[in-house]
Tab-separated table of C-alpha atoms in Angstrom:
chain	number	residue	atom	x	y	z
G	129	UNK	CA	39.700	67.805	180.222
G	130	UNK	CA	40.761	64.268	181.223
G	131	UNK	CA	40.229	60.877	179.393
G	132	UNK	CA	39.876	59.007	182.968
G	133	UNK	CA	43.487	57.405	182.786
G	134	UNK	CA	45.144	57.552	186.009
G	135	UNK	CA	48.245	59.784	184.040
G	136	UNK	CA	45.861	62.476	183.342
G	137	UNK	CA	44.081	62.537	185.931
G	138	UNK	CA	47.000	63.401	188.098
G	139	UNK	CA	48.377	65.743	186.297
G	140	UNK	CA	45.030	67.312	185.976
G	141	UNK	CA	45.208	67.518	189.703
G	142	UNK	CA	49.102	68.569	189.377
G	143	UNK	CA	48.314	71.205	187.664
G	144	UNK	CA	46.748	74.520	189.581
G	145	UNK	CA	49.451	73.613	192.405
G	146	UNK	CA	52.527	73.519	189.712
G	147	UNK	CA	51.421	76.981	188.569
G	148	UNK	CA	51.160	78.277	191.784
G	149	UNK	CA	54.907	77.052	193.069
G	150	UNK	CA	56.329	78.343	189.689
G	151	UNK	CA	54.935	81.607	190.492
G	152	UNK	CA	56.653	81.223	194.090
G	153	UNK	CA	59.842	80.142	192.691
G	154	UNK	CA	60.435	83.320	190.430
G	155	UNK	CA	59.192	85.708	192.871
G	156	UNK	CA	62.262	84.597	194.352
G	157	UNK	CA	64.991	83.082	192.213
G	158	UNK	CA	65.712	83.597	188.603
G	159	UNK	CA	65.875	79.661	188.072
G	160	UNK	CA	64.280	78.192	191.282
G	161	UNK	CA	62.710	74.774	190.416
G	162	UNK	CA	59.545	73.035	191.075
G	163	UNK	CA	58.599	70.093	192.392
G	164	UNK	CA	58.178	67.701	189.041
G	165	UNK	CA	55.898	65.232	188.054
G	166	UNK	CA	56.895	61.437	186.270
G	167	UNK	CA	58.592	62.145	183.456
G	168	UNK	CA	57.018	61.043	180.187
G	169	UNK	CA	59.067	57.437	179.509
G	170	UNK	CA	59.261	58.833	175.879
G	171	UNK	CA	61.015	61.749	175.398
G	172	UNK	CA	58.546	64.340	173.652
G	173	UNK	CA	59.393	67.973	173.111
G	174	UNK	CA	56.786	70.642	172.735
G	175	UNK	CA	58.001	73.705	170.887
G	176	UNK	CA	58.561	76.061	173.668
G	177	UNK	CA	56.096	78.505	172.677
G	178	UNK	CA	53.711	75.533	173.325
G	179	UNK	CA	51.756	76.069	176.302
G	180	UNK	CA	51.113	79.310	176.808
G	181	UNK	CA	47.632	79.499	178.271
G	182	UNK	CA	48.205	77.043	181.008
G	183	UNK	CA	52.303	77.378	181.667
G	184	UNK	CA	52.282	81.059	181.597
G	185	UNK	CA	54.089	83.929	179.124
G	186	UNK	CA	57.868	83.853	180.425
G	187	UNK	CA	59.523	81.383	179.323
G	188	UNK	CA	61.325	79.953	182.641
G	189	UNK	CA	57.996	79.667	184.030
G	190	UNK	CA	56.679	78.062	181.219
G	191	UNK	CA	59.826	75.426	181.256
G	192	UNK	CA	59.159	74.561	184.497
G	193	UNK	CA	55.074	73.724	183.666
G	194	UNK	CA	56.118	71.742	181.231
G	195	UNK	CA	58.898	69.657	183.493
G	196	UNK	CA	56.073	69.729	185.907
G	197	UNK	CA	53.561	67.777	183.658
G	198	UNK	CA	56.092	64.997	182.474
G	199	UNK	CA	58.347	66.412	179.279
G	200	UNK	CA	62.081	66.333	179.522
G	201	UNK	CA	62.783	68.288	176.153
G	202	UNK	CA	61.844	70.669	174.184
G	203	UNK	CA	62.267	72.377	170.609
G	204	UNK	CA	62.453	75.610	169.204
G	205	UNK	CA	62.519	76.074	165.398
G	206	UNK	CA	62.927	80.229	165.566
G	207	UNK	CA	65.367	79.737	168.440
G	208	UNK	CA	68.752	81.530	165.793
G	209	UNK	CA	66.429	84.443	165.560
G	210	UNK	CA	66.083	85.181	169.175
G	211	UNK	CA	68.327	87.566	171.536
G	212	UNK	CA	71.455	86.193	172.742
G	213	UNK	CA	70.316	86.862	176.064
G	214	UNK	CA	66.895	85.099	175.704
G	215	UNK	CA	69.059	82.193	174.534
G	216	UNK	CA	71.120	82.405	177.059
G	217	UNK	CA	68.058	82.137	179.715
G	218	UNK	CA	66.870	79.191	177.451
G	219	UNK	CA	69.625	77.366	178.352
G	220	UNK	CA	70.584	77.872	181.686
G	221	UNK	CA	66.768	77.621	182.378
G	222	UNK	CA	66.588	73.767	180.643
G	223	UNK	CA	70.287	72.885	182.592
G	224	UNK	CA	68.868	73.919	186.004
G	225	UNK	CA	65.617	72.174	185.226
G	226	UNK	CA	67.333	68.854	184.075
G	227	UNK	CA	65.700	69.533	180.585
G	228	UNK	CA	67.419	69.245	177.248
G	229	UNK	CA	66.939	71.068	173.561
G	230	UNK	CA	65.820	69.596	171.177
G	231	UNK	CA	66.376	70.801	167.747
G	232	UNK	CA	66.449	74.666	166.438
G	233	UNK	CA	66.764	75.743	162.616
G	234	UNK	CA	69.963	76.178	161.743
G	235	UNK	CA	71.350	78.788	158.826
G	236	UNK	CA	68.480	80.855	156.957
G	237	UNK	CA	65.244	80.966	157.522
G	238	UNK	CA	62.848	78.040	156.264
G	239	UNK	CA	60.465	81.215	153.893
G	240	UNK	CA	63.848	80.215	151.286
G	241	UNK	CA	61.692	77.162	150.556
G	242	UNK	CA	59.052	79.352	149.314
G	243	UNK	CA	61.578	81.151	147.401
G	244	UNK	CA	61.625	83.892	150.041
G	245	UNK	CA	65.072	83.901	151.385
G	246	UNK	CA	67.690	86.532	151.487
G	247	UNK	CA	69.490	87.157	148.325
G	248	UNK	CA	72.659	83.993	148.667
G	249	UNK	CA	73.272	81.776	146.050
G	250	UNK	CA	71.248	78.442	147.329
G	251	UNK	CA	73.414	75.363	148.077
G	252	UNK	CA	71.974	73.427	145.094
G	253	UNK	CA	73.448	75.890	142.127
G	254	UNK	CA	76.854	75.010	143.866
G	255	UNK	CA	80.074	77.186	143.303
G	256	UNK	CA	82.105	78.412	145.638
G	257	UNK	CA	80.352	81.630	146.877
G	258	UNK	CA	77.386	79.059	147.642
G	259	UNK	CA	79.560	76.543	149.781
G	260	UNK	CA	81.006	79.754	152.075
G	261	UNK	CA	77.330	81.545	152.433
G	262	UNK	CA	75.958	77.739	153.070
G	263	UNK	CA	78.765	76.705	155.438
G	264	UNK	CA	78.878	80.411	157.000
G	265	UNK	CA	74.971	79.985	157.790
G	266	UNK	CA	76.073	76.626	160.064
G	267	UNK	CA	79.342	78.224	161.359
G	268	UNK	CA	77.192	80.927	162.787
G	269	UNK	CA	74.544	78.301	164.366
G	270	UNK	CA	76.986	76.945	166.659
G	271	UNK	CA	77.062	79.358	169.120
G	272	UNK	CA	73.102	79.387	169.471
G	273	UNK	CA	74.202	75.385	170.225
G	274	UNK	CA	76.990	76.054	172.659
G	275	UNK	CA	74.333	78.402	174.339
G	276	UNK	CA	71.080	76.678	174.489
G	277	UNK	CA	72.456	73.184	174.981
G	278	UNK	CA	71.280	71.880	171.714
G	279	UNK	CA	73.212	68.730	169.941
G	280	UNK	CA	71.275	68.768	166.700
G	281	UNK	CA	69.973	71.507	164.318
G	282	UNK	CA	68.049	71.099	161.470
G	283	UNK	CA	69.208	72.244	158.489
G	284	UNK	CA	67.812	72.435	154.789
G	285	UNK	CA	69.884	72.316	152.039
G	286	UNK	CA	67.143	75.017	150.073
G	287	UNK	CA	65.147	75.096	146.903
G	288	UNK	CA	65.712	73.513	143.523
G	289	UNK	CA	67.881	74.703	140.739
G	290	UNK	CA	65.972	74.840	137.856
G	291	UNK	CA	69.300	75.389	135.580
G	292	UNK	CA	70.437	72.277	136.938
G	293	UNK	CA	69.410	68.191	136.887
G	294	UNK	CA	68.474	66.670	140.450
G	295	UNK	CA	71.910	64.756	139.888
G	296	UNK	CA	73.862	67.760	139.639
G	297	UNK	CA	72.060	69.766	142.428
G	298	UNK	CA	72.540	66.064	144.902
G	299	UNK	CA	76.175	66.325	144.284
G	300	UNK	CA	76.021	69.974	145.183
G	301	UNK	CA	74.387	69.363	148.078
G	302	UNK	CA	76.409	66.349	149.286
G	303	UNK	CA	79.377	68.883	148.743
G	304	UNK	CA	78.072	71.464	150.749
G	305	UNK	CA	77.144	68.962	153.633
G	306	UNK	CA	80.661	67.632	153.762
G	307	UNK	CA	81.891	70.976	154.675
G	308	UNK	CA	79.473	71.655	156.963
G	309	UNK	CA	80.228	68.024	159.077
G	310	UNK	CA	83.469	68.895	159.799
G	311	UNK	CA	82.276	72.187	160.810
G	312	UNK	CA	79.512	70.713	162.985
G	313	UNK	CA	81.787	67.498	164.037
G	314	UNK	CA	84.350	69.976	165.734
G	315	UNK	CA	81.711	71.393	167.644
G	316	UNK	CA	80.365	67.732	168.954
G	317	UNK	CA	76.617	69.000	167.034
G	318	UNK	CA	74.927	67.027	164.655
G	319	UNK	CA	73.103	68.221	161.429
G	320	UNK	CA	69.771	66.592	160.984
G	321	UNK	CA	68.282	66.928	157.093
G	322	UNK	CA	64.825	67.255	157.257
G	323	UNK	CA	62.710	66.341	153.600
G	324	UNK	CA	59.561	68.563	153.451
G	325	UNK	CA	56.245	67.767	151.553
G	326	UNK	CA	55.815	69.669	147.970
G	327	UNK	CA	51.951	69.092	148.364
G	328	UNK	CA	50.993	71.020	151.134
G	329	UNK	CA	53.940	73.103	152.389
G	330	UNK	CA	57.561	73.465	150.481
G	331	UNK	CA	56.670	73.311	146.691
G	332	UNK	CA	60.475	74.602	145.729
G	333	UNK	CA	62.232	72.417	148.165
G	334	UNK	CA	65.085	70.620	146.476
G	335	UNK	CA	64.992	67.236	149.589
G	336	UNK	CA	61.507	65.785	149.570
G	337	UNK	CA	62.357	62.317	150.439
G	338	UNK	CA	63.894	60.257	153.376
G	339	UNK	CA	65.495	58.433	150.698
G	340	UNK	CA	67.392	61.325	149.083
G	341	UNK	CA	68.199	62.581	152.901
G	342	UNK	CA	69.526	58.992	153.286
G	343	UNK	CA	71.735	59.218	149.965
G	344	UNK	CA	73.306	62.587	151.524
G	345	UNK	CA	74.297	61.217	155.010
G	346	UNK	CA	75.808	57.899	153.258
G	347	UNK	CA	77.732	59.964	151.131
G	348	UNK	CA	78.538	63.065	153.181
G	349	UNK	CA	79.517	59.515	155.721
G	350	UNK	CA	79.995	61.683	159.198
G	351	UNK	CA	77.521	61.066	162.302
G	352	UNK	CA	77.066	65.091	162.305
G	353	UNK	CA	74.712	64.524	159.179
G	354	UNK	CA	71.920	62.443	160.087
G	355	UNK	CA	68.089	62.487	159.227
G	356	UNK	CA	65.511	64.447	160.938
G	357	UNK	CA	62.169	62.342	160.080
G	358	UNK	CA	59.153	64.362	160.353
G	359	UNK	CA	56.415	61.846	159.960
G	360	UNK	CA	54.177	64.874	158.992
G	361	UNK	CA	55.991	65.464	156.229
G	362	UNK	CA	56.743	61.942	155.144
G	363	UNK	CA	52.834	61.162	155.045
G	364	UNK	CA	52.130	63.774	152.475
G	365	UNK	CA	54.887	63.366	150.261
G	366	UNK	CA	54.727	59.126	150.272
G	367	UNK	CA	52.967	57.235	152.859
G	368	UNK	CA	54.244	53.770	154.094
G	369	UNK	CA	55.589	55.107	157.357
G	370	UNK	CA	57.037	52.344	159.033
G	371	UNK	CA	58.668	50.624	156.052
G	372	UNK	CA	59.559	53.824	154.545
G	373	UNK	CA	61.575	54.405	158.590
G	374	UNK	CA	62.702	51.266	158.390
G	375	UNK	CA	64.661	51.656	155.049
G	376	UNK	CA	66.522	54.487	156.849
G	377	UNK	CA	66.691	53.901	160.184
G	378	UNK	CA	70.539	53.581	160.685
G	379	UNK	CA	70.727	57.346	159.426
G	380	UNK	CA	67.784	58.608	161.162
G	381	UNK	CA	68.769	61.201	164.065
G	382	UNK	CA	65.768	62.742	165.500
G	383	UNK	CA	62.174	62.028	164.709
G	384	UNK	CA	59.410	64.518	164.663
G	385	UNK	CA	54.897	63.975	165.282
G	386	UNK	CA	52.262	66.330	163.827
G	387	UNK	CA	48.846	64.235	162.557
G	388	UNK	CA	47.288	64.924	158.773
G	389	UNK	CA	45.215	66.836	157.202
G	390	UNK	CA	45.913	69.532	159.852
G	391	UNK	CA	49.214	69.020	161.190
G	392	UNK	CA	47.493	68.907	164.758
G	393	UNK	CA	47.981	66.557	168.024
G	394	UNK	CA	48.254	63.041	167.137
G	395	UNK	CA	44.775	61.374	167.151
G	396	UNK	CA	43.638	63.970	164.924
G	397	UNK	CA	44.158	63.114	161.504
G	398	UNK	CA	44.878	59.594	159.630
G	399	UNK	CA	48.470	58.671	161.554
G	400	UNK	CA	48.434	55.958	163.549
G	401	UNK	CA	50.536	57.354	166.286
G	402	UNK	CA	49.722	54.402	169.008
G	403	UNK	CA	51.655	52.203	166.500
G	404	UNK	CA	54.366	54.486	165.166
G	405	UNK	CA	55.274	54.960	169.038
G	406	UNK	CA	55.279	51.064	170.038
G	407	UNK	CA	57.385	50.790	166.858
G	408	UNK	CA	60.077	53.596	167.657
G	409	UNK	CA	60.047	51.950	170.953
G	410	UNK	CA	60.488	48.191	169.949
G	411	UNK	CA	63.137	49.487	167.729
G	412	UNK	CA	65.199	51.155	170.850
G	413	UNK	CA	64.610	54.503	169.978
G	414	UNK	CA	65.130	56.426	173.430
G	415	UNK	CA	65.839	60.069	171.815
G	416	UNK	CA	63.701	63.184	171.480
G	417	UNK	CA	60.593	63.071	169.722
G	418	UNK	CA	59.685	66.571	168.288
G	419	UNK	CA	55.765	67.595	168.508
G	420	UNK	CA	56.334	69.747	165.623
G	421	UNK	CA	52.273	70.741	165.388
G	422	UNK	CA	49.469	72.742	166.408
G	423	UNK	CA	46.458	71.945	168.281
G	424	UNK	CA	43.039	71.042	167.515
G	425	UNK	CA	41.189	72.745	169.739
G	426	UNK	CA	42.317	76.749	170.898
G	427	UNK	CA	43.416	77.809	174.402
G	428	UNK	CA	43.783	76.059	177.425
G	429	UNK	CA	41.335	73.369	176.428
G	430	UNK	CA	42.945	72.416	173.544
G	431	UNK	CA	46.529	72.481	176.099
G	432	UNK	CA	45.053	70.027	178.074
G	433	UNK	CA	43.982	67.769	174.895
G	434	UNK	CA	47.575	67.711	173.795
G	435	UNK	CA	48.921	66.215	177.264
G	436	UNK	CA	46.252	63.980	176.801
G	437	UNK	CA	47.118	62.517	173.568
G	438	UNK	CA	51.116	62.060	174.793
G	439	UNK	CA	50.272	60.485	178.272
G	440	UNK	CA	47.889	58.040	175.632
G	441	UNK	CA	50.559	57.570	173.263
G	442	UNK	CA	53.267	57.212	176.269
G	443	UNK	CA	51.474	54.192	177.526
G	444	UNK	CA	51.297	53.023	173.976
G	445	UNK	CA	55.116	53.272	174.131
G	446	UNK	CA	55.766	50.311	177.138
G	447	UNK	CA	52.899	47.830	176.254
């Protein structure tokens, strides 16, 4: 599908030929790479199990699709989880492609939020067997980093303490963040806090607000702990986007799109996307942007939609 822009409708014409040369390439060479479209001027990342209908099932082949219809970046949220060795091809995959990662999840697994986590102490009850399982959980994220290419992980510091007052559980926190920054500093990677929504997704989460994420960077004071602003996220939980950006821009360090209700493609829900990007823009935001969401419409379709939206919101981006 095409909305008659010139962008889409060359990649739309891009696109049989880029699958076939992929197929070429890896009938031949482990990390041959295709001819590539314009990149995006904004940097967005699909997740790199976006895509799968029209880029293919391996992931290398995939990677190059996605170079091949304008992105420059990518994310991976389950990328800890994965084989070494499939991390490994991640990586060398993105550096011969000219592609960078994005952010992965860091530490446990985000089901702690529902209260579903292995049994460790969470970061908020603080004491000292919490600080080494919290700090152990980052130490052991680096090397998924080193391998992948990634400069940023996002990290959670868990679910609420109900012995404790939020006071107690933010100087917990702050604590455990500290320790992790020098951890993450020595390894040139930067934490990024994410605040998730109680409404919809993370009822137990202890960091619902950019403002409370903002309170831990100035205090933990170390450019490895940095914000991770999923608008998503901030929409549910408060609303006034660009103000509520704007009060914590100089700790923001990555920024993530998904529309609501839905958490689909932008220009499916209430955001007003066209504006948020002219605003990033204005503001000199060059970094990643995260397309941490589904898609409206299933298969290949629905594929084509989401390129769609970006190469509209892209323009959006230089007017």
């Amino acid at each position: 599908m095409t909305d008659g822009s010139p962008q889409i409708a060359r990649r739309d014409l891009m696109r049989g030929a880029s699958a076939a040369m992929v197929t070429l390439a890896y009938a031949g060479k482990a990390h041959a790479i295709a001819p590539s479209a314009p990149p995006f001027a904004t940097r967005f990342a699909p997740a790199l199990n976006a895509f799968r209908e029209l880029g293919g099932p391996d992931i290398p082949g995939r990677l190059q699709w996605m170079k091949a219809h304008g992105f420059r970046a990518i994310e991976d949220n389950p990328c800890r989880r994965r084989p070494v060795a499939e991390q490994e091809l991640i990586g060398q995959t993105l550096a011969d492609l000219g592609m960078e990662m994005g952010v992965f999840v860091a530490g446990r697994w985000a089901g702690e939020h529902r209260g579903e986590g292995p049994d460790v102490p969470p970061l908020t009850g603080g004491g000292e067997d919490a600080m080494k399982a919290f700090v152990t959980g980052i130490r052991e994220s680096l090397p998924v980093a080193a391998r992948t290419g990634a400069k940023r992980m996002t990290v959670f510091p868990g679910v609420k303490s109900p012995q404790l007052s939020h006071d107690r559980q933010m100087a917990n926190v702050i604590e455990g963040m500290k320790r992790a920054a020098d951890v993450c500093a020595a390894a040139d990677v930067t934490m990024v806090l994410e605040p998730l929504n109680t409404r919809v997704a993370y009822s137990l989460s202890f960091m619902t607000s950019p403002d409370e994420a903002y309170a831990i960077c100035k205090a933990v004071g170390s450019p490895a702990c940095k914000i991770l602003f999923d608008f998503w996220h901030v929409q549910i939980e408060h609303g006034h986007l660009l103000a509520t950006l704007d009060s914590v821009w100089d700790e923001v360090g990555y920024v993530q799109y998904g529309d609501n209700p839905g958490r689909k493609e932008p220009g499916t829900g209430e955001i007003n996307y066209a504006t948020i990007t002219r605003h990033l823009w204005s503001k000199g935001y060059r970094g990643i942007i995260g397309m941490e969401h589904g898609q409206s419409i299933p298969g290949a379709e629905g594929e084509r939609a989401v390129i769609a939206a970006y190469a509209a919101l892209d323009d959006e981006a230089r007017k």
